[in-house]
Amino acid sequence: MSLSITFLPGLRELLGMSYRRRQTALNKLVRGIRSETAERIVVILLIIAVIAFLSGAVYSFSTSRPISMIFLPGGGMRIFVWDLNMQTHAETIVVFIYYALGAGGLFLYARAVSRPSDPRTTKYMLFFSFLLI
């Protein structure tokens, strides 16, 4: 039984390289990550991952019996479960959206405070940031 590495296209070549060539390739990769746009993308992805973790996505992915909504006998529906031992997918999505709106409000507040050059723009940014938070 042979082990083949097919999930990453360049991994076989990277493992077959000499130490010096591997270090050069890794240094090029690190230099590319150190750019400002790459840092911004990494920060945004990290914020999205933290928000997804806090909203309960780990529970939704790891549970054995996921439920999307609860349908009541009288014909009604519930998104939020009244029990703390379970969580619906719809609840995860709603909580994720609430956290994302709060993070957007904090971002607007930080931009309004750090760039107070135009008072009218600052006033609108502060107003909408408090609405989102």
PDB file of C-alpha atoms in Angstrom:
ATOM      1  CA  MET A   1       0.000   0.000   0.000  1.00  0.00           C
ATOM      2  CA  SER A   2       1.584   3.254  -1.081  1.00  0.00           C
ATOM      3  CA  LEU A   3       0.809   6.659   0.312  1.00  0.00           C
ATOM      4  CA  SER A   4       0.204   9.245  -2.374  1.00  0.00           C
ATOM      5  CA  ILE A   5      -0.054  12.935  -1.642  1.00  0.00           C
ATOM      6  CA  THR A   6      -2.667  14.332  -4.000  1.00  0.00           C
ATOM      7  CA  PHE A   7      -4.498  16.918  -1.915  1.00  0.00           C
ATOM      8  CA  LEU A   8      -1.847  19.640  -2.361  1.00  0.00           C
ATOM      9  CA  PRO A   9      -0.405  19.927  -5.868  1.00  0.00           C
ATOM     10  CA  GLY A  10       3.026  21.315  -4.944  1.00  0.00           C
ATOM     11  CA  LEU A  11       3.570  19.344  -1.746  1.00  0.00           C
ATOM     12  CA  ARG A  12       5.371  16.432  -3.396  1.00  0.00           C
ATOM     13  CA  GLU A  13       7.838  18.803  -5.053  1.00  0.00           C
ATOM     14  CA  LEU A  14       8.287  20.724  -1.797  1.00  0.00           C
ATOM     15  CA  LEU A  15       9.065  17.530   0.106  1.00  0.00           C
ATOM     16  CA  GLY A  16      11.524  16.413  -2.568  1.00  0.00           C
ATOM     17  CA  MET A  17      13.478  19.696  -2.517  1.00  0.00           C
ATOM     18  CA  SER A  18      16.760  20.181  -0.787  1.00  0.00           C
ATOM     19  CA  TYR A  19      16.881  22.141   2.456  1.00  0.00           C
ATOM     20  CA  ARG A  20      18.251  25.303   0.807  1.00  0.00           C
ATOM     21  CA  ARG A  21      15.655  25.304  -1.991  1.00  0.00           C
ATOM     22  CA  ARG A  22      12.882  24.641   0.536  1.00  0.00           C
ATOM     23  CA  GLN A  23      14.035  27.562   2.701  1.00  0.00           C
ATOM     24  CA  THR A  24      14.137  29.842  -0.347  1.00  0.00           C
ATOM     25  CA  ALA A  25      10.595  28.833  -1.334  1.00  0.00           C
ATOM     26  CA  LEU A  26       9.321  29.363   2.211  1.00  0.00           C
ATOM     27  CA  ASN A  27      11.036  32.763   2.426  1.00  0.00           C
ATOM     28  CA  LYS A  28       9.292  33.837  -0.794  1.00  0.00           C
ATOM     29  CA  LEU A  29       5.984  32.710   0.663  1.00  0.00           C
ATOM     30  CA  VAL A  30       6.590  34.607   3.924  1.00  0.00           C
ATOM     31  CA  ARG A  31       7.567  37.768   2.022  1.00  0.00           C
ATOM     32  CA  GLY A  32       4.318  37.552   0.065  1.00  0.00           C
ATOM     33  CA  ILE A  33       2.289  37.217   3.243  1.00  0.00           C
ATOM     34  CA  ARG A  34       3.945  40.253   4.830  1.00  0.00           C
ATOM     35  CA  SER A  35       2.307  42.676   2.395  1.00  0.00           C
ATOM     36  CA  GLU A  36      -0.403  44.974   3.714  1.00  0.00           C
ATOM     37  CA  THR A  37      -3.206  43.498   1.625  1.00  0.00           C
ATOM     38  CA  ALA A  38      -2.276  39.959   2.655  1.00  0.00           C
ATOM     39  CA  GLU A  39      -2.277  41.006   6.316  1.00  0.00           C
ATOM     40  CA  ARG A  40      -5.684  42.608   5.859  1.00  0.00           C
ATOM     41  CA  ILE A  41      -7.037  39.441   4.222  1.00  0.00           C
ATOM     42  CA  VAL A  42      -5.632  37.280   7.025  1.00  0.00           C
ATOM     43  CA  VAL A  43      -7.200  39.545   9.667  1.00  0.00           C
ATOM     44  CA  ILE A  44     -10.584  39.469   7.914  1.00  0.00           C
ATOM     45  CA  LEU A  45     -10.473  35.669   7.622  1.00  0.00           C
ATOM     46  CA  LEU A  46      -9.496  35.406  11.287  1.00  0.00           C
ATOM     47  CA  ILE A  47     -12.402  37.650  12.325  1.00  0.00           C
ATOM     48  CA  ILE A  48     -14.826  35.562  10.246  1.00  0.00           C
ATOM     49  CA  ALA A  49     -13.474  32.348  11.784  1.00  0.00           C
ATOM     50  CA  VAL A  50     -13.834  33.724  15.325  1.00  0.00           C
ATOM     51  CA  ILE A  51     -17.375  34.929  14.621  1.00  0.00           C
ATOM     52  CA  ALA A  52     -18.293  31.519  13.168  1.00  0.00           C
ATOM     53  CA  PHE A  53     -16.803  29.787  16.219  1.00  0.00           C
ATOM     54  CA  LEU A  54     -18.675  32.071  18.624  1.00  0.00           C
ATOM     55  CA  SER A  55     -21.970  31.681  16.774  1.00  0.00           C
ATOM     56  CA  GLY A  56     -21.933  27.923  17.285  1.00  0.00           C
ATOM     57  CA  ALA A  57     -20.864  26.596  13.896  1.00  0.00           C
ATOM     58  CA  VAL A  58     -18.702  23.960  15.581  1.00  0.00           C
ATOM     59  CA  TYR A  59     -21.773  22.540  17.327  1.00  0.00           C
ATOM     60  CA  SER A  60     -23.773  22.560  14.102  1.00  0.00           C
ATOM     61  CA  PHE A  61     -21.035  20.691  12.242  1.00  0.00           C
ATOM     62  CA  SER A  62     -20.249  18.172  14.962  1.00  0.00           C
ATOM     63  CA  THR A  63     -23.701  17.212  16.194  1.00  0.00           C
ATOM     64  CA  SER A  64     -25.064  13.830  15.193  1.00  0.00           C
ATOM     65  CA  ARG A  65     -28.627  15.046  14.578  1.00  0.00           C
ATOM     66  CA  PRO A  66     -28.620  18.598  13.209  1.00  0.00           C
ATOM     67  CA  ILE A  67     -31.970  20.328  12.910  1.00  0.00           C
ATOM     68  CA  SER A  68     -32.714  23.355  10.796  1.00  0.00           C
ATOM     69  CA  MET A  69     -35.965  24.581  12.379  1.00  0.00           C
ATOM     70  CA  ILE A  70     -38.508  23.344  14.862  1.00  0.00           C
ATOM     71  CA  PHE A  71     -42.024  22.918  13.538  1.00  0.00           C
ATOM     72  CA  LEU A  72     -44.665  23.157  16.260  1.00  0.00           C
ATOM     73  CA  PRO A  73     -47.854  21.027  16.238  1.00  0.00           C
ATOM     74  CA  GLY A  74     -50.124  24.049  15.719  1.00  0.00           C
ATOM     75  CA  GLY A  75     -48.406  25.003  12.472  1.00  0.00           C
ATOM     76  CA  GLY A  76     -45.859  27.451  13.875  1.00  0.00           C
ATOM     77  CA  MET A  77     -42.102  27.449  13.545  1.00  0.00           C
ATOM     78  CA  ARG A  78     -39.311  28.280  15.965  1.00  0.00           C
ATOM     79  CA  ILE A  79     -35.768  29.287  15.123  1.00  0.00           C
ATOM     80  CA  PHE A  80     -34.420  29.507  18.660  1.00  0.00           C
ATOM     81  CA  VAL A  81     -34.622  26.375  20.783  1.00  0.00           C
ATOM     82  CA  TRP A  82     -35.938  26.816  24.308  1.00  0.00           C
ATOM     83  CA  ASP A  83     -33.463  24.220  25.585  1.00  0.00           C
ATOM     84  CA  LEU A  84     -29.770  24.996  26.069  1.00  0.00           C
ATOM     85  CA  ASN A  85     -28.710  21.470  25.081  1.00  0.00           C
ATOM     86  CA  MET A  86     -29.319  21.925  21.345  1.00  0.00           C
ATOM     87  CA  GLN A  87     -29.050  24.538  18.634  1.00  0.00           C
ATOM     88  CA  THR A  88     -30.592  24.840  15.180  1.00  0.00           C
ATOM     89  CA  HIS A  89     -28.768  25.758  11.988  1.00  0.00           C
ATOM     90  CA  ALA A  90     -31.024  28.782  11.582  1.00  0.00           C
ATOM     91  CA  GLU A  91     -30.045  29.956  15.064  1.00  0.00           C
ATOM     92  CA  THR A  92     -26.375  29.623  14.125  1.00  0.00           C
ATOM     93  CA  ILE A  93     -26.903  31.745  11.016  1.00  0.00           C
ATOM     94  CA  VAL A  94     -28.899  34.401  12.889  1.00  0.00           C
ATOM     95  CA  VAL A  95     -26.288  34.676  15.650  1.00  0.00           C
ATOM     96  CA  PHE A  96     -23.494  34.826  13.028  1.00  0.00           C
ATOM     97  CA  ILE A  97     -25.265  37.731  11.304  1.00  0.00           C
ATOM     98  CA  TYR A  98     -25.720  39.560  14.637  1.00  0.00           C
ATOM     99  CA  TYR A  99     -22.037  39.161  15.477  1.00  0.00           C
ATOM    100  CA  ALA A 100     -21.028  40.282  11.954  1.00  0.00           C
ATOM    101  CA  LEU A 101     -23.198  43.402  12.281  1.00  0.00           C
ATOM    102  CA  GLY A 102     -21.599  44.161  15.643  1.00  0.00           C
ATOM    103  CA  ALA A 103     -18.113  43.712  14.175  1.00  0.00           C
ATOM    104  CA  GLY A 104     -19.068  46.033  11.312  1.00  0.00           C
ATOM    105  CA  GLY A 105     -20.265  48.612  13.828  1.00  0.00           C
ATOM    106  CA  LEU A 106     -17.003  48.390  15.743  1.00  0.00           C
ATOM    107  CA  PHE A 107     -15.085  48.783  12.469  1.00  0.00           C
ATOM    108  CA  LEU A 108     -17.089  51.905  11.574  1.00  0.00           C
ATOM    109  CA  TYR A 109     -16.527  53.322  15.054  1.00  0.00           C
ATOM    110  CA  ALA A 110     -12.773  52.725  14.811  1.00  0.00           C
ATOM    111  CA  ARG A 111     -12.614  54.419  11.398  1.00  0.00           C
ATOM    112  CA  ALA A 112     -14.675  57.382  12.599  1.00  0.00           C
ATOM    113  CA  VAL A 113     -12.461  57.910  15.639  1.00  0.00           C
ATOM    114  CA  SER A 114      -9.169  57.468  13.794  1.00  0.00           C
ATOM    115  CA  ARG A 115      -9.991  59.812  10.870  1.00  0.00           C
ATOM    116  CA  PRO A 116     -11.899  62.831  12.186  1.00  0.00           C
ATOM    117  CA  SER A 117     -10.934  65.099   9.245  1.00  0.00           C
ATOM    118  CA  ASP A 118     -14.476  65.550   7.896  1.00  0.00           C
ATOM    119  CA  PRO A 119     -16.982  66.240  10.712  1.00  0.00           C
ATOM    120  CA  ARG A 120     -20.037  65.330   8.633  1.00  0.00           C
ATOM    121  CA  THR A 121     -18.625  61.954   7.575  1.00  0.00           C
ATOM    122  CA  THR A 122     -17.488  61.270  11.129  1.00  0.00           C
ATOM    123  CA  LYS A 123     -20.953  62.079  12.448  1.00  0.00           C
ATOM    124  CA  TYR A 124     -22.643  59.677  10.001  1.00  0.00           C
ATOM    125  CA  MET A 125     -20.104  56.939  10.658  1.00  0.00           C
ATOM    126  CA  LEU A 126     -20.610  57.256  14.411  1.00  0.00           C
ATOM    127  CA  PHE A 127     -24.400  57.230  14.005  1.00  0.00           C
ATOM    128  CA  PHE A 128     -24.420  54.072  11.872  1.00  0.00           C
ATOM    129  CA  SER A 129     -21.793  52.389  14.035  1.00  0.00           C
ATOM    130  CA  PHE A 130     -23.998  52.835  17.102  1.00  0.00           C
ATOM    131  CA  LEU A 131     -26.962  51.464  15.136  1.00  0.00           C
ATOM    132  CA  LEU A 132     -24.994  48.359  14.203  1.00  0.00           C
ATOM    133  CA  ILE A 133     -23.533  47.789  17.644  1.00  0.00           C
TER     134      ILE A 133
END
